[in-house]
PDB file of C-alpha atoms in Angstrom:
ATOM      1  CA  ALA A   1     177.946-107.821 -95.383  1.00  0.00           C
ATOM      2  CA  GLY A   2     177.390-105.195 -98.055  1.00  0.00           C
ATOM      3  CA  SER A   3     175.568-107.513-100.457  1.00  0.00           C
ATOM      4  CA  GLY A   4     172.188-106.818 -98.833  1.00  0.00           C
ATOM      5  CA  LEU A   5     172.632-103.076 -99.281  1.00  0.00           C
ATOM      6  CA  ALA A   6     173.754-103.539-102.886  1.00  0.00           C
ATOM      7  CA  ASP A   7     170.742-105.730-103.615  1.00  0.00           C
ATOM      8  CA  ALA A   8     168.419-103.171-102.063  1.00  0.00           C
ATOM      9  CA  GLU A   9     169.979-100.350-104.064  1.00  0.00           C
ATOM     10  CA  ASP A  10     169.708-102.375-107.268  1.00  0.00           C
ATOM     11  CA  GLY A  11     166.112-103.259-106.444  1.00  0.00           C
ATOM     12  CA  TYR A  12     165.212 -99.668-105.698  1.00  0.00           C
ATOM     13  CA  ALA A  13     166.810 -98.576-108.981  1.00  0.00           C
ATOM     14  CA  ALA A  14     164.783-101.240-110.780  1.00  0.00           C
ATOM     15  CA  THR A  15     161.535-100.002-109.288  1.00  0.00           C
ATOM     16  CA  THR A  16     162.466 -96.442-110.272  1.00  0.00           C
ATOM     17  CA  ASP A  17     163.041 -97.543-113.858  1.00  0.00           C
ATOM     18  CA  GLU A  18     159.725 -99.323-113.897  1.00  0.00           C
ATOM     19  CA  TYR A  19     157.999 -96.172-112.570  1.00  0.00           C
ATOM     20  CA  ALA A  20     159.510 -94.219-115.463  1.00  0.00           C
ATOM     21  CA  ASN A  21     158.196 -96.777-117.936  1.00  0.00           C
ATOM     22  CA  GLY A  22     154.744 -96.772-116.329  1.00  0.00           C
ATOM     23  CA  ASN A  23     155.034-100.410-115.245  1.00  0.00           C
ATOM     24  CA  LEU A  24     153.708 -99.882-111.735  1.00  0.00           C
ATOM     25  CA  LYS A  25     152.756-103.494-111.111  1.00  0.00           C
ATOM     26  CA  THR A  26     156.250-104.676-112.081  1.00  0.00           C
ATOM     27  CA  ALA A  27     157.780-101.984-109.861  1.00  0.00           C
ATOM     28  CA  PHE A  28     155.752-103.232-106.916  1.00  0.00           C
ATOM     29  CA  GLU A  29     156.760-106.842-107.588  1.00  0.00           C
ATOM     30  CA  SER A  30     160.440-105.857-107.786  1.00  0.00           C
ATOM     31  CA  ALA A  31     160.282-104.005-104.485  1.00  0.00           C
ATOM     32  CA  LEU A  32     158.445-106.900-102.880  1.00  0.00           C
ATOM     33  CA  GLN A  33     161.072-109.408-104.007  1.00  0.00           C
ATOM     34  CA  VAL A  34     163.917-107.327-102.539  1.00  0.00           C
ATOM     35  CA  ALA A  35     162.047-106.990 -99.263  1.00  0.00           C
ATOM     36  CA  LYS A  36     161.445-110.749 -99.105  1.00  0.00           C
ATOM     37  CA  GLU A  37     165.114-111.537 -99.668  1.00  0.00           C
ATOM     38  CA  LEU A  38     166.232-109.192 -96.905  1.00  0.00           C
ATOM     39  CA  CYS A  39     163.618-110.551 -94.501  1.00  0.00           C
ATOM     40  CA  ALA A  40     164.985-114.043 -95.086  1.00  0.00           C
ATOM     41  CA  ASP A  41     168.468-112.977 -93.859  1.00  0.00           C
ATOM     42  CA  ASP A  42     168.809-113.902 -90.168  1.00  0.00           C
ATOM     43  CA  ASN A  43     172.178-112.115 -89.781  1.00  0.00           C
ATOM     44  CA  LEU A  44     171.487-108.528 -90.679  1.00  0.00           C
ATOM     45  CA  GLY A  45     174.290-106.128 -89.847  1.00  0.00           C
ATOM     46  CA  THR A  46     174.090-102.342 -89.745  1.00  0.00           C
ATOM     47  CA  ASP A  47     174.410-102.022 -93.508  1.00  0.00           C
ATOM     48  CA  GLU A  48     171.847-104.752 -94.069  1.00  0.00           C
ATOM     49  CA  GLN A  49     169.427-103.094 -91.640  1.00  0.00           C
ATOM     50  CA  ASP A  50     169.763 -99.894 -93.622  1.00  0.00           C
ATOM     51  CA  ALA A  51     169.074-101.944 -96.729  1.00  0.00           C
ATOM     52  CA  ALA A  52     165.998-103.452 -95.112  1.00  0.00           C
ATOM     53  CA  ASP A  53     164.717 -99.999 -94.187  1.00  0.00           C
ATOM     54  CA  ALA A  54     165.301 -98.797 -97.747  1.00  0.00           C
ATOM     55  CA  ALA A  55     163.546-101.856 -99.152  1.00  0.00           C
ATOM     56  CA  ALA A  56     160.589-101.320 -96.858  1.00  0.00           C
ATOM     57  CA  GLN A  57     160.274 -97.723 -98.029  1.00  0.00           C
ATOM     58  CA  ALA A  58     160.609 -98.797-101.661  1.00  0.00           C
ATOM     59  CA  LEU A  59     157.876-101.364-101.158  1.00  0.00           C
ATOM     60  CA  LYS A  60     155.631 -98.790 -99.501  1.00  0.00           C
ATOM     61  CA  ASP A  61     156.211 -96.289-102.328  1.00  0.00           C
ATOM     62  CA  ALA A  62     155.479 -98.938-104.946  1.00  0.00           C
ATOM     63  CA  ALA A  63     152.269 -99.986-103.210  1.00  0.00           C
ATOM     64  CA  ILE A  64     151.046 -96.404-102.922  1.00  0.00           C
ATOM     65  CA  LYS A  65     151.715 -95.717-106.607  1.00  0.00           C
ATOM     66  CA  LEU A  66     150.043 -98.945-107.652  1.00  0.00           C
ATOM     67  CA  ILE A  67     146.946 -98.282-105.566  1.00  0.00           C
ATOM     68  CA  ALA A  68     146.748 -94.679-106.785  1.00  0.00           C
ATOM     69  CA  SER A  69     146.929 -95.832-110.389  1.00  0.00           C
ATOM     70  CA  GLY A  70     144.054 -98.205-109.768  1.00  0.00           C
ATOM     71  CA  LYS A  71     141.923 -95.459-108.285  1.00  0.00           C
ATOM     72  CA  LYS A  72     142.701 -93.182-111.189  1.00  0.00           C
ATOM     73  CA  SER A  73     141.623 -95.753-113.749  1.00  0.00           C
ATOM     74  CA  THR A  74     138.397 -96.416-111.833  1.00  0.00           C
ATOM     75  CA  ALA A  75     137.633 -92.701-111.788  1.00  0.00           C
ATOM     76  CA  SER A  76     137.666 -92.299-115.552  1.00  0.00           C
ATOM     77  CA  VAL A  77     134.357 -91.864-117.342  1.00  0.00           C
ATOM     78  CA  SER A  78     133.932 -92.617-121.023  1.00  0.00           C
ATOM     79  CA  GLU A  79     133.423 -89.729-123.406  1.00  0.00           C
ATOM     80  CA  ALA A  80     130.152 -91.243-124.572  1.00  0.00           C
ATOM     81  CA  THR A  81     128.737 -91.385-121.042  1.00  0.00           C
ATOM     82  CA  ALA A  82     129.947 -87.860-120.262  1.00  0.00           C
ATOM     83  CA  ASP A  83     128.226 -86.619-123.422  1.00  0.00           C
ATOM     84  CA  GLU A  84     125.063 -88.506-122.477  1.00  0.00           C
ATOM     85  CA  LEU A  85     125.040 -86.826-119.078  1.00  0.00           C
ATOM     86  CA  ALA A  86     125.546 -83.410-120.651  1.00  0.00           C
ATOM     87  CA  SER A  87     122.700 -84.084-123.071  1.00  0.00           C
ATOM     88  CA  ALA A  88     120.408 -85.195-120.234  1.00  0.00           C
ATOM     89  CA  ILE A  89     121.140 -81.996-118.342  1.00  0.00           C
ATOM     90  CA  ALA A  90     120.496 -79.857-121.427  1.00  0.00           C
ATOM     91  CA  ALA A  91     117.211 -81.660-122.107  1.00  0.00           C
ATOM     92  CA  ALA A  92     116.090 -81.237-118.506  1.00  0.00           C
ATOM     93  CA  LYS A  93     116.875 -77.531-118.587  1.00  0.00           C
ATOM     94  CA  ALA A  94     114.708 -77.179-121.686  1.00  0.00           C
ATOM     95  CA  VAL A  95     111.638 -78.439-119.818  1.00  0.00           C
ATOM     96  CA  GLU A  96     109.284 -75.536-119.014  1.00  0.00           C
ATOM     97  CA  GLN A  97     107.173 -75.229-115.886  1.00  0.00           C
ATOM     98  CA  GLY A  98     103.905 -74.916-117.774  1.00  0.00           C
ATOM     99  CA  ASP A  99     100.936 -75.656-115.513  1.00  0.00           C
ATOM    100  CA  LYS A 100     102.985 -77.545-112.933  1.00  0.00           C
ATOM    101  CA  SER A 101     103.347 -76.320-109.375  1.00  0.00           C
ATOM    102  CA  ASP A 102     106.192 -74.158-108.143  1.00  0.00           C
ATOM    103  CA  LYS A 103     107.245 -76.844-105.664  1.00  0.00           C
ATOM    104  CA  ASP A 104     107.501 -79.560-108.323  1.00  0.00           C
ATOM    105  CA  PHE A 105     109.407 -77.246-110.663  1.00  0.00           C
ATOM    106  CA  ALA A 106     111.760 -76.526-107.752  1.00  0.00           C
ATOM    107  CA  GLU A 107     112.244 -80.287-107.323  1.00  0.00           C
ATOM    108  CA  LEU A 108     113.158 -80.615-110.998  1.00  0.00           C
ATOM    109  CA  THR A 109     115.560 -77.675-110.716  1.00  0.00           C
ATOM    110  CA  ALA A 110     117.222 -79.345-107.731  1.00  0.00           C
ATOM    111  CA  ALA A 111     117.590 -82.598-109.696  1.00  0.00           C
ATOM    112  CA  ILE A 112     119.272 -80.689-112.515  1.00  0.00           C
ATOM    113  CA  ALA A 113     121.648 -78.999-110.064  1.00  0.00           C
ATOM    114  CA  ALA A 114     122.543 -82.382-108.555  1.00  0.00           C
ATOM    115  CA  ALA A 115     123.361 -83.772-112.009  1.00  0.00           C
ATOM    116  CA  GLU A 116     125.481 -80.715-112.797  1.00  0.00           C
ATOM    117  CA  THR A 117     127.443 -81.237-109.574  1.00  0.00           C
ATOM    118  CA  VAL A 118     128.147 -84.821-110.585  1.00  0.00           C
ATOM    119  CA  ALA A 119     129.177 -83.779-114.101  1.00  0.00           C
ATOM    120  CA  ALA A 120     131.622 -81.208-112.710  1.00  0.00           C
ATOM    121  CA  ASP A 121     133.432 -83.762-110.526  1.00  0.00           C
ATOM    122  CA  ASP A 122     137.069 -84.112-111.653  1.00  0.00           C
ATOM    123  CA  GLU A 123     137.042 -87.731-110.458  1.00  0.00           C
ATOM    124  CA  LEU A 124     133.730 -88.658-112.046  1.00  0.00           C
ATOM    125  CA  THR A 125     133.285 -92.417-112.399  1.00  0.00           C
ATOM    126  CA  GLU A 126     131.375 -94.237-115.088  1.00  0.00           C
ATOM    127  CA  GLY A 127     128.978 -95.591-112.490  1.00  0.00           C
ATOM    128  CA  ASP A 128     128.290 -92.201-110.914  1.00  0.00           C
ATOM    129  CA  ALA A 129     127.661 -90.646-114.324  1.00  0.00           C
ATOM    130  CA  LYS A 130     125.197 -93.370-115.306  1.00  0.00           C
ATOM    131  CA  ASP A 131     123.420 -93.040-111.941  1.00  0.00           C
ATOM    132  CA  ALA A 132     123.129 -89.276-112.454  1.00  0.00           C
ATOM    133  CA  ILE A 133     121.699 -89.780-115.937  1.00  0.00           C
ATOM    134  CA  TYR A 134     119.137 -92.250-114.623  1.00  0.00           C
ATOM    135  CA  ASP A 135     118.126 -90.075-111.669  1.00  0.00           C
ATOM    136  CA  LEU A 136     117.743 -86.954-113.804  1.00  0.00           C
ATOM    137  CA  ASN A 137     115.737 -88.700-116.504  1.00  0.00           C
ATOM    138  CA  GLU A 138     113.483 -90.181-113.831  1.00  0.00           C
ATOM    139  CA  ALA A 139     112.946 -86.707-112.342  1.00  0.00           C
ATOM    140  CA  VAL A 140     112.044 -85.256-115.748  1.00  0.00           C
ATOM    141  CA  GLU A 141     109.531 -88.018-116.467  1.00  0.00           C
ATOM    142  CA  ALA A 142     108.040 -87.713-112.973  1.00  0.00           C
ATOM    143  CA  PHE A 143     107.719 -83.938-113.387  1.00  0.00           C
ATOM    144  CA  LYS A 144     105.929 -84.350-116.691  1.00  0.00           C
ATOM    145  CA  GLY A 145     103.488 -86.781-115.093  1.00  0.00           C
ATOM    146  CA  ALA A 146     102.889 -84.719-111.972  1.00  0.00           C
ATOM    147  CA  ALA A 147      99.544 -83.158-111.079  1.00  0.00           C
ATOM    148  CA  ASN A 148      99.094 -79.574-112.185  1.00  0.00           C
ATOM    149  CA  ALA A 149      99.245 -76.599-109.859  1.00  0.00           C
ATOM    150  CA  ASP A 150      95.457 -76.196-109.665  1.00  0.00           C
ATOM    151  CA  GLU A 151      95.048 -79.769-108.449  1.00  0.00           C
ATOM    152  CA  LEU A 152      97.643 -79.259-105.745  1.00  0.00           C
ATOM    153  CA  ASP A 153      96.042 -75.975-104.730  1.00  0.00           C
ATOM    154  CA  ALA A 154      92.719 -77.769-104.317  1.00  0.00           C
ATOM    155  CA  LEU A 155      94.374 -80.476-102.228  1.00  0.00           C
ATOM    156  CA  GLU A 156      96.041 -77.885-100.024  1.00  0.00           C
ATOM    157  CA  GLU A 157      92.693 -76.170 -99.529  1.00  0.00           C
ATOM    158  CA  ALA A 158      91.115 -79.476 -98.502  1.00  0.00           C
ATOM    159  CA  ILE A 159      93.893 -79.995 -95.967  1.00  0.00           C
ATOM    160  CA  ASP A 160      93.273 -76.542 -94.498  1.00  0.00           C
ATOM    161  CA  GLU A 161      89.546 -77.217 -94.299  1.00  0.00           C
ATOM    162  CA  ALA A 162      90.157 -80.490 -92.485  1.00  0.00           C
ATOM    163  CA  ALA A 163      92.454 -78.730 -90.029  1.00  0.00           C
ATOM    164  CA  ASP A 164      89.800 -76.062 -89.401  1.00  0.00           C
ATOM    165  CA  ALA A 165      87.136 -78.716 -88.874  1.00  0.00           C
ATOM    166  CA  LEU A 166      89.278 -80.501 -86.322  1.00  0.00           C
ATOM    167  CA  ALA A 167      89.982 -77.227 -84.520  1.00  0.00           C
ATOM    168  CA  ASP A 168      86.275 -76.303 -84.489  1.00  0.00           C
ATOM    169  CA  ASP A 169      85.422 -79.730 -83.114  1.00  0.00           C
ATOM    170  CA  GLN A 170      87.389 -78.887 -80.004  1.00  0.00           C
ATOM    171  CA  ASP A 171      85.107 -75.922 -79.238  1.00  0.00           C
ATOM    172  CA  THR A 172      81.678 -77.303 -80.083  1.00  0.00           C
ATOM    173  CA  ASP A 173      79.095 -78.689 -77.672  1.00  0.00           C
ATOM    174  CA  GLU A 174      78.364 -81.467 -80.138  1.00  0.00           C
ATOM    175  CA  PRO A 175      81.739 -82.904 -81.183  1.00  0.00           C
ATOM    176  CA  LYS A 176      82.069 -85.512 -83.873  1.00  0.00           C
ATOM    177  CA  SER A 177      82.037 -89.146 -82.910  1.00  0.00           C
ATOM    178  CA  ALA A 178      85.392 -90.741 -82.189  1.00  0.00           C
ATOM    179  CA  ALA A 179      85.144 -92.765 -85.409  1.00  0.00           C
ATOM    180  CA  ALA A 180      84.319 -89.700 -87.508  1.00  0.00           C
ATOM    181  CA  LYS A 181      87.144 -87.728 -85.946  1.00  0.00           C
ATOM    182  CA  GLU A 182      89.636 -90.532 -86.530  1.00  0.00           C
ATOM    183  CA  ALA A 183      88.526 -90.784 -90.162  1.00  0.00           C
ATOM    184  CA  LEU A 184      89.006 -87.045 -90.675  1.00  0.00           C
ATOM    185  CA  ILE A 185      92.442 -87.140 -89.079  1.00  0.00           C
ATOM    186  CA  ALA A 186      93.454 -90.096 -91.264  1.00  0.00           C
ATOM    187  CA  ALA A 187      92.214 -88.351 -94.406  1.00  0.00           C
ATOM    188  CA  LYS A 188      94.040 -85.149 -93.526  1.00  0.00           C
ATOM    189  CA  THR A 189      97.259 -87.056 -92.805  1.00  0.00           C
ATOM    190  CA  GLN A 190      97.062 -88.937 -96.112  1.00  0.00           C
ATOM    191  CA  ALA A 191      96.350 -85.731 -98.016  1.00  0.00           C
ATOM    192  CA  GLN A 192      99.297 -83.980 -96.400  1.00  0.00           C
ATOM    193  CA  GLU A 193     101.638 -86.850 -97.268  1.00  0.00           C
ATOM    194  CA  THR A 194     100.478 -86.726-100.877  1.00  0.00           C
ATOM    195  CA  PHE A 195     100.902 -82.950-101.013  1.00  0.00           C
ATOM    196  CA  ASP A 196     104.421 -83.230 -99.607  1.00  0.00           C
ATOM    197  CA  THR A 197     105.424 -85.947-102.095  1.00  0.00           C
ATOM    198  CA  ALA A 198     107.538 -84.716-104.973  1.00  0.00           C
ATOM    199  CA  PHE A 199     105.844 -85.096-108.345  1.00  0.00           C
ATOM    200  CA  ALA A 200     102.576 -86.525-106.975  1.00  0.00           C
ATOM    201  CA  THR A 201     100.367 -87.618-109.880  1.00  0.00           C
ATOM    202  CA  SER A 202      96.811 -86.524-110.572  1.00  0.00           C
ATOM    203  CA  ASP A 203      95.532 -89.929-109.511  1.00  0.00           C
ATOM    204  CA  GLU A 204      97.347 -89.619-106.180  1.00  0.00           C
ATOM    205  CA  VAL A 205      96.188 -86.059-105.575  1.00  0.00           C
ATOM    206  CA  ASN A 206      92.558 -86.803-106.437  1.00  0.00           C
ATOM    207  CA  ALA A 207      92.335 -90.144-104.623  1.00  0.00           C
TER     208      ALA A 207
END
């Protein structure tokens, strides 16, 4: 009657030894084998039931440790990729505003901050680091290719003028035709969308 308990105790000791040696997969397999043997016993007494409970706990502990080890290995980022991310952040910070708009420079600053948040993550993965590098480099290139502040100011002025024209049309005795009004509304809407787009290019702004 006590053999089940002895087997469970031996099995639990084996898993503990494997934990100490870092062999988490073997520890899990040992715990699983003990649990299987006890489950196959149709005549469990009190001692054997205690053994089954102990085996179940050992199996649970082994599974948790094995899963945690897998997550830990997935979370590691190579030194080369971490250095590449740090270099991308440093390069982005070195970019000056120049003749670009305040709003686009703010977008670039936000992209840098997002990359820094990723870099500071204690559980940074290789994939997340590479994504952050890509996103930041894309933001830098888009900023460099963005329309200058004067172009955006001119676009904003055109939007305001279109809004004023539409407002005046409401109060005039000779309103624009429906087609002309619709065209003005469409042009204003398109201009506003372009203005609101981060890093809009000169071609987009002057279209």
